Tab-separated table of C-alpha atoms (C1' of nucleotides) in Angstrom:
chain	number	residue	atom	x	y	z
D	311	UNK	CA	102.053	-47.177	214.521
D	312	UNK	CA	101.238	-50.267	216.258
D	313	UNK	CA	103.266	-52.056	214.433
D	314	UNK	CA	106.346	-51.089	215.806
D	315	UNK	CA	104.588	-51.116	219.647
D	316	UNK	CA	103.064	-55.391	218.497
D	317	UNK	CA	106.839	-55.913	217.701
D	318	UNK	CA	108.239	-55.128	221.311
D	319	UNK	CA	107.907	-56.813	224.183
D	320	UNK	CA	105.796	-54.534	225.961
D	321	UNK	CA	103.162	-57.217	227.003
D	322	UNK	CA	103.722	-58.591	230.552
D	323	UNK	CA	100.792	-59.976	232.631
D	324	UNK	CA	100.826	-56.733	234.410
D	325	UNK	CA	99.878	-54.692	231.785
D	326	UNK	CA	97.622	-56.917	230.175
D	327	UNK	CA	96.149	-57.519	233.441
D	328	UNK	CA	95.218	-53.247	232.991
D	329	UNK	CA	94.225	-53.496	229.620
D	330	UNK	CA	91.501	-56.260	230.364
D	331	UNK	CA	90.191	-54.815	233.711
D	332	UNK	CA	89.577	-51.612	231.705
D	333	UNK	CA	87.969	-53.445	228.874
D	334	UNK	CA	86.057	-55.755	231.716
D	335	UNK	CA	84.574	-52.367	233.522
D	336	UNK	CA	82.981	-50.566	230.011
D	337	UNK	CA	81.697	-54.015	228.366
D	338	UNK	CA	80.837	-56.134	231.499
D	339	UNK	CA	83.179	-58.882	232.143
D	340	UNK	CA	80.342	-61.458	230.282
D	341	UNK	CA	80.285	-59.407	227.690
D	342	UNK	CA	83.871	-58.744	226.549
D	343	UNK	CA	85.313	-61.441	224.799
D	344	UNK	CA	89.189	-62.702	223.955
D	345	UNK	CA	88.940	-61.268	220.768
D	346	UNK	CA	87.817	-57.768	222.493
D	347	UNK	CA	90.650	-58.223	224.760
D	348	UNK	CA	93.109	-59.220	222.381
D	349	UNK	CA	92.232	-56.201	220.259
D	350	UNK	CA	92.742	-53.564	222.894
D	351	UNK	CA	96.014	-54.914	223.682
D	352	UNK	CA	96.985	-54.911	220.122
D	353	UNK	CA	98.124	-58.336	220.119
D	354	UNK	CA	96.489	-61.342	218.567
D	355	UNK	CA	94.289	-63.799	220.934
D	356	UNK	CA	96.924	-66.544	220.657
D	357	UNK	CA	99.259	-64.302	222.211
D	358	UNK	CA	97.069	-63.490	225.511
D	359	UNK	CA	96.328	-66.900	225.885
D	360	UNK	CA	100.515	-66.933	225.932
D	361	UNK	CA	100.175	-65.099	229.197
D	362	UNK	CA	97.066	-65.832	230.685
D	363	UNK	CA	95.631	-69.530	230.932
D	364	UNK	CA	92.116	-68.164	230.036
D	365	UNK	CA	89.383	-65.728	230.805
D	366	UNK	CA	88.624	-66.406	234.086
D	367	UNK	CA	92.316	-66.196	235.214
D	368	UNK	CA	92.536	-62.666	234.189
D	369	UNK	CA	89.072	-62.156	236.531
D	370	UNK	CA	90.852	-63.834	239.208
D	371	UNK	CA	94.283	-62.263	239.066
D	372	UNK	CA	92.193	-58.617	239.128
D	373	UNK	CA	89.769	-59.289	241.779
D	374	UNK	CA	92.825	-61.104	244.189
D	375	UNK	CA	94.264	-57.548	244.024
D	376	UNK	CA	91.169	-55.773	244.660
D	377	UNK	CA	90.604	-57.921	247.619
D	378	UNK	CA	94.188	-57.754	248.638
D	379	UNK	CA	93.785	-54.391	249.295
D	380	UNK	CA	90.888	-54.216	250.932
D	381	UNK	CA	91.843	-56.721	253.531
D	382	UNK	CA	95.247	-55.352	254.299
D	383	UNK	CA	93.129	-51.971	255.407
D	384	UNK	CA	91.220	-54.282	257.938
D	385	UNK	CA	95.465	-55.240	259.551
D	386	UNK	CA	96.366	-51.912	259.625
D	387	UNK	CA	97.138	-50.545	263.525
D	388	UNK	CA	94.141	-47.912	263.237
D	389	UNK	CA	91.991	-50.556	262.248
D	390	UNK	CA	92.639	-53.151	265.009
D	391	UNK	CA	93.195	-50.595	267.620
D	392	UNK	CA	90.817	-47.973	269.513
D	393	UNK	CA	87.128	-47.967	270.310
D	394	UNK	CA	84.738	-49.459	267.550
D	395	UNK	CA	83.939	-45.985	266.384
D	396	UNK	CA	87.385	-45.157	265.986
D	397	UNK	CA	88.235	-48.062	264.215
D	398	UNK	CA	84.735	-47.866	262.081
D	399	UNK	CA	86.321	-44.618	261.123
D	400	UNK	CA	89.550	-45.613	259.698
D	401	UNK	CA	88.337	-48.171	258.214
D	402	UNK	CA	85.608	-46.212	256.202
D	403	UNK	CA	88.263	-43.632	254.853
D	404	UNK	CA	90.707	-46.377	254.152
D	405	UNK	CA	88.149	-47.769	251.960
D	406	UNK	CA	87.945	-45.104	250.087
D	407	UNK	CA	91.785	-44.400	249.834
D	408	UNK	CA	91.803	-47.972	248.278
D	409	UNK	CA	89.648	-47.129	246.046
D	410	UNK	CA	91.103	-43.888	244.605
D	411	UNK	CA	94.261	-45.988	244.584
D	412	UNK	CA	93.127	-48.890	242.810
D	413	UNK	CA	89.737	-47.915	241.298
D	414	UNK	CA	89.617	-50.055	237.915
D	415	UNK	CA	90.027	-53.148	240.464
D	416	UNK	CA	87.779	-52.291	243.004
D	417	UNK	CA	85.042	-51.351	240.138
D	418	UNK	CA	85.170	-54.314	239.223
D	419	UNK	CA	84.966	-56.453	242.254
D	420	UNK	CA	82.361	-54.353	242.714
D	421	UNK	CA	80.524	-55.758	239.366
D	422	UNK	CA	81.008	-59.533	239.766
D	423	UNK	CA	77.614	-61.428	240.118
D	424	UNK	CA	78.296	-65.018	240.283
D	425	UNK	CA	78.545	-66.912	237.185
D	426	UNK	CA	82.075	-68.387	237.832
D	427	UNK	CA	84.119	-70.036	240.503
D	428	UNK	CA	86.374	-66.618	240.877
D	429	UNK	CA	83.300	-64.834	241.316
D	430	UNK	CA	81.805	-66.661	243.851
D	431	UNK	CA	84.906	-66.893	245.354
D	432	UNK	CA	85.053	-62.937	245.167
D	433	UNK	CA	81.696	-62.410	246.484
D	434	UNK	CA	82.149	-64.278	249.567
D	435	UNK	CA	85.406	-62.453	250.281
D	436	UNK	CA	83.319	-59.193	249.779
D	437	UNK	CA	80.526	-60.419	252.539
D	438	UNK	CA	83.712	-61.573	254.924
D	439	UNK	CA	84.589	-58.267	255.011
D	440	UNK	CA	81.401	-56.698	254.985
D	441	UNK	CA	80.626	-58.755	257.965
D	442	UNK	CA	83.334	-57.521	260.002
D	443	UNK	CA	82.365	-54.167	259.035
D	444	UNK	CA	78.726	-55.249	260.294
D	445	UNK	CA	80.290	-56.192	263.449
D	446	UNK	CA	82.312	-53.245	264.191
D	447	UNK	CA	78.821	-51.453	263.922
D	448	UNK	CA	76.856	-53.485	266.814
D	449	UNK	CA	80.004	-53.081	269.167
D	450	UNK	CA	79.751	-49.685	268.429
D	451	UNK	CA	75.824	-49.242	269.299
D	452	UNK	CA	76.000	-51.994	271.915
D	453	UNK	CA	79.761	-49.399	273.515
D	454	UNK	CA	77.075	-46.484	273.671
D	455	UNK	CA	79.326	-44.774	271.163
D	456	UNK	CA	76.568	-44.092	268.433
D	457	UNK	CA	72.922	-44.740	268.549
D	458	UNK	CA	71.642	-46.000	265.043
D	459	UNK	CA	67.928	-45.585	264.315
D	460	UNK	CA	67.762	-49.069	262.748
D	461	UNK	CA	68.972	-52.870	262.607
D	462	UNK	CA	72.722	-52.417	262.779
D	463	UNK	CA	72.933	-54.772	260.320
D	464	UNK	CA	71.004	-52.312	257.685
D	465	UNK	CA	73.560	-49.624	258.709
D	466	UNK	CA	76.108	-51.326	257.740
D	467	UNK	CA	74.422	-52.181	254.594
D	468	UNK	CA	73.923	-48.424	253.991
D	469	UNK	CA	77.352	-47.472	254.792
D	470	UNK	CA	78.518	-50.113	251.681
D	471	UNK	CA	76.398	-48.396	249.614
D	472	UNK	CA	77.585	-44.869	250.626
D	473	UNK	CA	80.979	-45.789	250.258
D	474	UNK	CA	80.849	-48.829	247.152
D	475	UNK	CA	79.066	-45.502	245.344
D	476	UNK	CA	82.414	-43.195	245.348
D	477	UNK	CA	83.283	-45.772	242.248
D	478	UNK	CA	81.036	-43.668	239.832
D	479	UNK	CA	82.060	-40.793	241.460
D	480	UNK	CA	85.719	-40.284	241.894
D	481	UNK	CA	88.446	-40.054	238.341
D	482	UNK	CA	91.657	-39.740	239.104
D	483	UNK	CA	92.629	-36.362	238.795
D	484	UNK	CA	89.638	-34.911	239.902
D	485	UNK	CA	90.451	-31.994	242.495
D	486	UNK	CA	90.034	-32.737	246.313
D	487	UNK	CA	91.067	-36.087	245.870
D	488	UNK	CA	92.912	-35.736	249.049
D	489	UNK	CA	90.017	-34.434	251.433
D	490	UNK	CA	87.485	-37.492	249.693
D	491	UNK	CA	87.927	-40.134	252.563
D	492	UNK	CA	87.235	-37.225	255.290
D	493	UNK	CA	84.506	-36.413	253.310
D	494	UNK	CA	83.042	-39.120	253.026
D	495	UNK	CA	83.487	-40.167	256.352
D	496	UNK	CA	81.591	-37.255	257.470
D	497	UNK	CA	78.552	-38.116	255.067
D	498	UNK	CA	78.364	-41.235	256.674
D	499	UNK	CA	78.528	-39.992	260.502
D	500	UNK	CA	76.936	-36.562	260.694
D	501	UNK	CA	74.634	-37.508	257.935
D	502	UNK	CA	75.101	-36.773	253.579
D	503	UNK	CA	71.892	-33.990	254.244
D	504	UNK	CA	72.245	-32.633	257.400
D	505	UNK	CA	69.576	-30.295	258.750
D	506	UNK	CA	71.334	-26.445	258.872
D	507	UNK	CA	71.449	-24.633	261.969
U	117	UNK	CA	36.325	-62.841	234.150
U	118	UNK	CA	39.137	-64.867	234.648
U	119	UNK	CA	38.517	-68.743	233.826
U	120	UNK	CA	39.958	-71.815	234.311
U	121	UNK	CA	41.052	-71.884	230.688
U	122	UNK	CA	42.539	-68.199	230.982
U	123	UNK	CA	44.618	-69.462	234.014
U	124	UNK	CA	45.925	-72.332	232.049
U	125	UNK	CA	47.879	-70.252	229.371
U	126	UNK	CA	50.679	-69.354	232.335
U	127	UNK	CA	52.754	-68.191	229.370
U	128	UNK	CA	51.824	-64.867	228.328
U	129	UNK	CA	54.546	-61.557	228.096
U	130	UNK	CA	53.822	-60.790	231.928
U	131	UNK	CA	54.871	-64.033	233.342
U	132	UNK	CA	57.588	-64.629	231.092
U	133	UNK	CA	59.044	-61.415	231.720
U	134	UNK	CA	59.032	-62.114	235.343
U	135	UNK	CA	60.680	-65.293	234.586
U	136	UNK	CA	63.528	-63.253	232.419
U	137	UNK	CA	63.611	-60.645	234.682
U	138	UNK	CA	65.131	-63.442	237.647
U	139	UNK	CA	67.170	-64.617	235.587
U	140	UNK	CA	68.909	-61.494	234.668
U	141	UNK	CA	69.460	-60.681	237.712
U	142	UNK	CA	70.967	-64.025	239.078
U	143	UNK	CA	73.542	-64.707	235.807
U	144	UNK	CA	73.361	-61.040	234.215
U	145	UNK	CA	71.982	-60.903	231.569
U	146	UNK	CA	74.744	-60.953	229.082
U	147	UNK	CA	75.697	-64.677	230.622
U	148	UNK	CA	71.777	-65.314	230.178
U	149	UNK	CA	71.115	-67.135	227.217
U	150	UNK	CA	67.456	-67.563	225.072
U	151	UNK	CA	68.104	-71.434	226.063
U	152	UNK	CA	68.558	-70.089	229.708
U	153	UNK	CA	64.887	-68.151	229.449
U	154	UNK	CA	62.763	-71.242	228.016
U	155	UNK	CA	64.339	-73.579	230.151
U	156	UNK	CA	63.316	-71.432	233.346
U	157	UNK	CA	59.855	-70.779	231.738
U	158	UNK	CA	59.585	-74.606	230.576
U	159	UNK	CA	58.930	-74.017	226.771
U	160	UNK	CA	61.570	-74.008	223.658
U	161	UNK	CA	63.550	-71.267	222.603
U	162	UNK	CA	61.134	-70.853	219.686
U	163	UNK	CA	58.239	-70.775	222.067
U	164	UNK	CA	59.934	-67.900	223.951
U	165	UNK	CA	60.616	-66.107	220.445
U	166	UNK	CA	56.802	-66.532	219.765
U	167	UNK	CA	56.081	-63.623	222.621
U	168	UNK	CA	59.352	-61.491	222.693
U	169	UNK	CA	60.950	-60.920	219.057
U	170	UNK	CA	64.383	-60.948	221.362
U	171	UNK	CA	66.780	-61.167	224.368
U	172	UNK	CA	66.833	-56.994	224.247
U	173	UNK	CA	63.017	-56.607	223.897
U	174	UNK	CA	62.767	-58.202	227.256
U	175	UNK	CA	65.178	-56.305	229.002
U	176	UNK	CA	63.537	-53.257	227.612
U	177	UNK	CA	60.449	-54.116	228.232
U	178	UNK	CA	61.466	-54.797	232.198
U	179	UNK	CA	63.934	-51.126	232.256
U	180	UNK	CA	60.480	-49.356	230.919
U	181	UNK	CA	58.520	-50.839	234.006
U	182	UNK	CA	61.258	-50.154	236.329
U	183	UNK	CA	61.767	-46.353	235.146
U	184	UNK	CA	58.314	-46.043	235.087
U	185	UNK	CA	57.541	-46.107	238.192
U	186	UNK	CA	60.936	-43.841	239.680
U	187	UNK	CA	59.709	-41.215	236.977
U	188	UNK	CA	56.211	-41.583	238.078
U	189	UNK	CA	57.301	-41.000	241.806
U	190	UNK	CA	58.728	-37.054	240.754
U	191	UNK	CA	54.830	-36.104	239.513
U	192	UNK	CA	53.376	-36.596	242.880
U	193	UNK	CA	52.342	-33.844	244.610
U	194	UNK	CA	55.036	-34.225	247.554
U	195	UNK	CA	57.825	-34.541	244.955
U	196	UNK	CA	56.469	-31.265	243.228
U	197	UNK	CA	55.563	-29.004	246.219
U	198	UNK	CA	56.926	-27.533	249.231
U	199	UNK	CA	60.410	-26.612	249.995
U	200	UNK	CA	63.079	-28.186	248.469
U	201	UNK	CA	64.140	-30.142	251.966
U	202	UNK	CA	60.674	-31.755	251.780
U	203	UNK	CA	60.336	-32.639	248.484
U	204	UNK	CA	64.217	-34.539	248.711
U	205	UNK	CA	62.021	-36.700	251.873
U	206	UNK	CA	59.483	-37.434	249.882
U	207	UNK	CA	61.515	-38.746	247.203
U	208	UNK	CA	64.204	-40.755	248.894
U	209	UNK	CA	61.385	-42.000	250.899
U	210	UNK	CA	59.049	-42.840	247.160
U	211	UNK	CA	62.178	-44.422	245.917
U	212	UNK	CA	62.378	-47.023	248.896
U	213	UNK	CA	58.647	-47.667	248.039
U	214	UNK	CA	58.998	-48.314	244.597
U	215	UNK	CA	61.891	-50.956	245.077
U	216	UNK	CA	60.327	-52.295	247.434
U	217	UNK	CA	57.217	-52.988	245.260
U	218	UNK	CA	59.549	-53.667	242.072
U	219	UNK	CA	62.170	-54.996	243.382
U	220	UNK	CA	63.665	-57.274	240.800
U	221	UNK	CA	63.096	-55.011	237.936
U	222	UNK	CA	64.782	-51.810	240.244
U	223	UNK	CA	67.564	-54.607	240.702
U	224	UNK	CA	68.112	-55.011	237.218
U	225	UNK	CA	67.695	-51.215	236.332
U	226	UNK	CA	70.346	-50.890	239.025
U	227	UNK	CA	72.723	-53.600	236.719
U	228	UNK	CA	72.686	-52.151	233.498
U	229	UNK	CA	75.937	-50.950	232.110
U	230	UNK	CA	75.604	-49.883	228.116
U	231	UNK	CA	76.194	-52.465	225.553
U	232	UNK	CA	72.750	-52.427	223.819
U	233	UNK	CA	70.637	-49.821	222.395
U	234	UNK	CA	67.906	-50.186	225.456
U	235	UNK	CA	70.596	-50.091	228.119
U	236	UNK	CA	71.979	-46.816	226.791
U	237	UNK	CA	68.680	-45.602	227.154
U	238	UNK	CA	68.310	-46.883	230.562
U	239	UNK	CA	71.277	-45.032	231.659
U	240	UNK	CA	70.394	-42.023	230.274
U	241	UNK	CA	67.147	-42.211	231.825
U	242	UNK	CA	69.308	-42.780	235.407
U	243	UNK	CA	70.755	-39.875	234.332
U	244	UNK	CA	68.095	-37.551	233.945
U	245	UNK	CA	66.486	-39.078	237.409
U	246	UNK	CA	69.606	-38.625	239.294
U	247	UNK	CA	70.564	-34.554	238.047
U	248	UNK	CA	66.525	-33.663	239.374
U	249	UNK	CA	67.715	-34.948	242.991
U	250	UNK	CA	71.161	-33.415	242.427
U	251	UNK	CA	69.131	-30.041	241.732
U	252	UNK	CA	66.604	-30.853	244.331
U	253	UNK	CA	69.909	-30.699	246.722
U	254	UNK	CA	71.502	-28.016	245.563
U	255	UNK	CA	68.617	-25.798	245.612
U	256	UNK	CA	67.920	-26.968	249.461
U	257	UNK	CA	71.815	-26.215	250.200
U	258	UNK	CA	70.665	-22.634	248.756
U	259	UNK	CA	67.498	-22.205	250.302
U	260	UNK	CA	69.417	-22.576	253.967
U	261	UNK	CA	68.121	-26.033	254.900
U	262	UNK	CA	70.822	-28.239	254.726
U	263	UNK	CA	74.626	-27.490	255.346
U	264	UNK	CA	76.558	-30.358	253.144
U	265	UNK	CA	80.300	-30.960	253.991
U	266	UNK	CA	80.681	-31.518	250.696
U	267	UNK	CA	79.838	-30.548	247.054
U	268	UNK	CA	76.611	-30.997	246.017
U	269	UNK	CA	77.241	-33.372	243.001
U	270	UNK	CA	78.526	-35.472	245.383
U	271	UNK	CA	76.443	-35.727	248.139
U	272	UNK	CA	73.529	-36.772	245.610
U	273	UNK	CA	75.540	-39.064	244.242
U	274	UNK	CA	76.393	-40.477	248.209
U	275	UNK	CA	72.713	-40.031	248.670
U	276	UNK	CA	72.036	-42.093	245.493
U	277	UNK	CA	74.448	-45.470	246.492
U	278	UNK	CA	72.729	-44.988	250.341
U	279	UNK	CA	69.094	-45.578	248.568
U	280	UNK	CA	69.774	-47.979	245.579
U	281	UNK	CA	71.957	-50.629	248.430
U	282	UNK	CA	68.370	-51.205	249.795
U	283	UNK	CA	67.771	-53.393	246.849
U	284	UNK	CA	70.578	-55.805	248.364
U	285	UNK	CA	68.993	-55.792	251.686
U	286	UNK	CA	65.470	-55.719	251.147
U	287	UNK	CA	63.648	-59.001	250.456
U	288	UNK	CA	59.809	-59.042	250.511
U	289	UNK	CA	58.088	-60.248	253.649
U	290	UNK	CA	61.047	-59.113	255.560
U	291	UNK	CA	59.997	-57.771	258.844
U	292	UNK	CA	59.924	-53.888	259.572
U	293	UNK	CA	59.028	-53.149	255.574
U	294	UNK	CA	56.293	-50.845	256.314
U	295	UNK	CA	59.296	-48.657	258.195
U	296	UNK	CA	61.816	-48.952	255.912
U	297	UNK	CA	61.273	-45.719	253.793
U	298	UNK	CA	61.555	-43.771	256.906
U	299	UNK	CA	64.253	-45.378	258.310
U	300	UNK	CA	66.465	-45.062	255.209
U	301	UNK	CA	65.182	-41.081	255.132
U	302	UNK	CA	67.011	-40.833	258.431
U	303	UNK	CA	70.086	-42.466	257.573
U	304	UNK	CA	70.435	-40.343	254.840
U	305	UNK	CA	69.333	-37.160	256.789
U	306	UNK	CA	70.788	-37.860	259.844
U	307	UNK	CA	73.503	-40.073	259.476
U	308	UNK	CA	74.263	-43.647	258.744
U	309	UNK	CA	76.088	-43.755	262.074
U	310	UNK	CA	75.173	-40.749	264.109
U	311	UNK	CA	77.383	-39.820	267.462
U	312	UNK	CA	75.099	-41.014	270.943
U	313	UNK	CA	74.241	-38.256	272.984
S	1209	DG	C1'	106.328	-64.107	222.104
S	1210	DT	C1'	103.702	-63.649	218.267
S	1211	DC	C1'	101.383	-65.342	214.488
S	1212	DT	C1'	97.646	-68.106	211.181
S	1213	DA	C1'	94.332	-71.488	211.159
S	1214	DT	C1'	90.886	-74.042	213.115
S	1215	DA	C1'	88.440	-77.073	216.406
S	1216	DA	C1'	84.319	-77.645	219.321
S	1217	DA	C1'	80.685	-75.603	221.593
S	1218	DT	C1'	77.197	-72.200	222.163
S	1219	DC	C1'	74.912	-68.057	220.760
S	1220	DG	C1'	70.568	-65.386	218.976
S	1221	DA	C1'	67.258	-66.102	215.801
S	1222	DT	C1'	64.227	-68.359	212.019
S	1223	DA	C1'	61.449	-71.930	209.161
S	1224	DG	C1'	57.814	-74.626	209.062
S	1225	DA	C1'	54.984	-78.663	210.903
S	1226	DC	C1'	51.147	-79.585	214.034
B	604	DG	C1'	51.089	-71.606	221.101
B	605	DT	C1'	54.334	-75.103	221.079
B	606	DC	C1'	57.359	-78.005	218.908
B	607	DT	C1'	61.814	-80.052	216.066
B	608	DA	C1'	65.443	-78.840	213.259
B	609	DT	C1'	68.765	-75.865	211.774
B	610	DC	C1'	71.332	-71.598	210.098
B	611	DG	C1'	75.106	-68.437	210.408
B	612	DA	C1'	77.770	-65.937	213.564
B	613	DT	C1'	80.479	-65.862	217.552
B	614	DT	C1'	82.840	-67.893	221.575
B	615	DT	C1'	86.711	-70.048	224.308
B	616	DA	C1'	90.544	-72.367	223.534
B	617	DT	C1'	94.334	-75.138	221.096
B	618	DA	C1'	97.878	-76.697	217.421
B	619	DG	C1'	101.832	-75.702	215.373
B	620	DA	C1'	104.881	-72.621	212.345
B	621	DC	C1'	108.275	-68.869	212.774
DNA sequence: GTCTATAAATCGATAGAC
DNA sequence: GTCTATCGATTTATAGAC
């Protein structure tokens, strides 16, 4: 019963942290309130605010590890190293290995719009990153390595999208988990409908 | 005709839907408040409540307009005829043309996540939109005219995020918006970032 | 660390005057 | 068609006992 679960001390900000991410993703993070929260955790509201200073702080604690991840992809060796494709590359698939890794947290960086100081904060993490993506794309065009058929910048707009999309895609569990990034990756190059022949 | 006086009553449904509509999108709508709406549209709550019985009959009332006219995009003749490869074209292509027209009620279509009774429906709706492309692409892997790397299911759903990032991009009276349908066609066809040569 | 109780503000929605 | 005034429910957050 939850009664003897309430009575340990099984709630640490960690797992809180998972509860209320979950809870964030299927309500909307406007939408769920401390009492929702409080619920799901099977604790009282009094008690969360024990851990948590408010609201927002969960947000922020969730998206800082969303982000976290994300930006340690753009310090890893295959990432800083190589030609712009090549590094375009690992980059792409390592997005996507984040994602499978973390996906309640990147779903809902994904989400955040703007109301609060976290989520602008959030949001102009996002288009830091997304602007060195951006870049990586013009030094490849400008290195001859691929020829884009429109404003780099809109290719790297589509490639977010491609990539952002494997969120309402991918469970964990799911078979071919493994071969995703490739996969992926290859949509992106070679094209997600390539003509046969 | 349209007088004077008939110019003066700037609050009827259409204009005040528009109004809702932006500020959905900008706070979300669960963050969006009836005091939000009438302040934006410059009249009381209970003004507001004279021409919408309700927060939710707004946002239905903007998700009908928006599925309308992706729904309304499958009946046309390119969408019904010809081989499966040119009937996917035509589509991705229509659905560039009708965000571009309705952009911020695609935008809020594109938002919705399932806490009321019209967003449920929304979704659904999605639903039903996205498995006809989903067929449309399976049946073209079948018919020989496409060789995907990956399953079906999920290059439809790739093919899906590709199209619906356009509405972060586009912004009306953005240069190049006459070529924009075709160029997004050949980023999904051909690849976001295709190898030079 | 968890609880009950409650403050203070805001929410969606309505009544009724003009 | 717009307004003022307000209801009842819900929200974030706090106080203080155990």
């Amino acid at each position: 019963m939850t009664t003897a679960r309430a009575r340990r001390a099984v709630h640490d900000r960690s797992s809180l942290l998972e509860v209320a991410v979950g809870e964030f993703i299927t309500r909307g993070y406007d939408a769920t309130s401390m009492e929702d929260l409080s619920r799901a955790a099977g604790i009282t509201k009094s008690s969360f605010y024990h851990h948590f200073a408010g609201k927002e702080a969960l947000l922020r604690a969730a998206l800082e590890r969303s982000l976290a991840g994300l930006f340690a992809l753009l310090e890893e060796p295959g990432a800083t190293d190589g030609t712009p494709l090549a590094r375009l590359r690992h980059i792409v698939r390592g997005q996507i290995a984040v994602l499978q890794r973390d996906l309640p947290y990147v779903t809902l960086l994904l989400r955040v719009r703007g109301n609060t100081e976290s989520e602008r904060w959030a949001l102009e993490q996002r288009r830091t990153f997304d602007a060195q993506i951006a870049t990586l794309v013009r030094e490849a065009v400008e290195a001859g390595e691929i020829r884009v058929g429109v404003e780099p910048a809109l290719a790297a707009r589509l490639l977010s999208g491609l990539v952002n999309s494997v969120v309402e895609w991918y469970r964990p569990g799911r078979p071919g988990a493994a071969q995703l990034p490739d996969d992926v990756a290859r949509a992106a190059f070679e094209g997600i409908l390539p003509a046969a022949g």
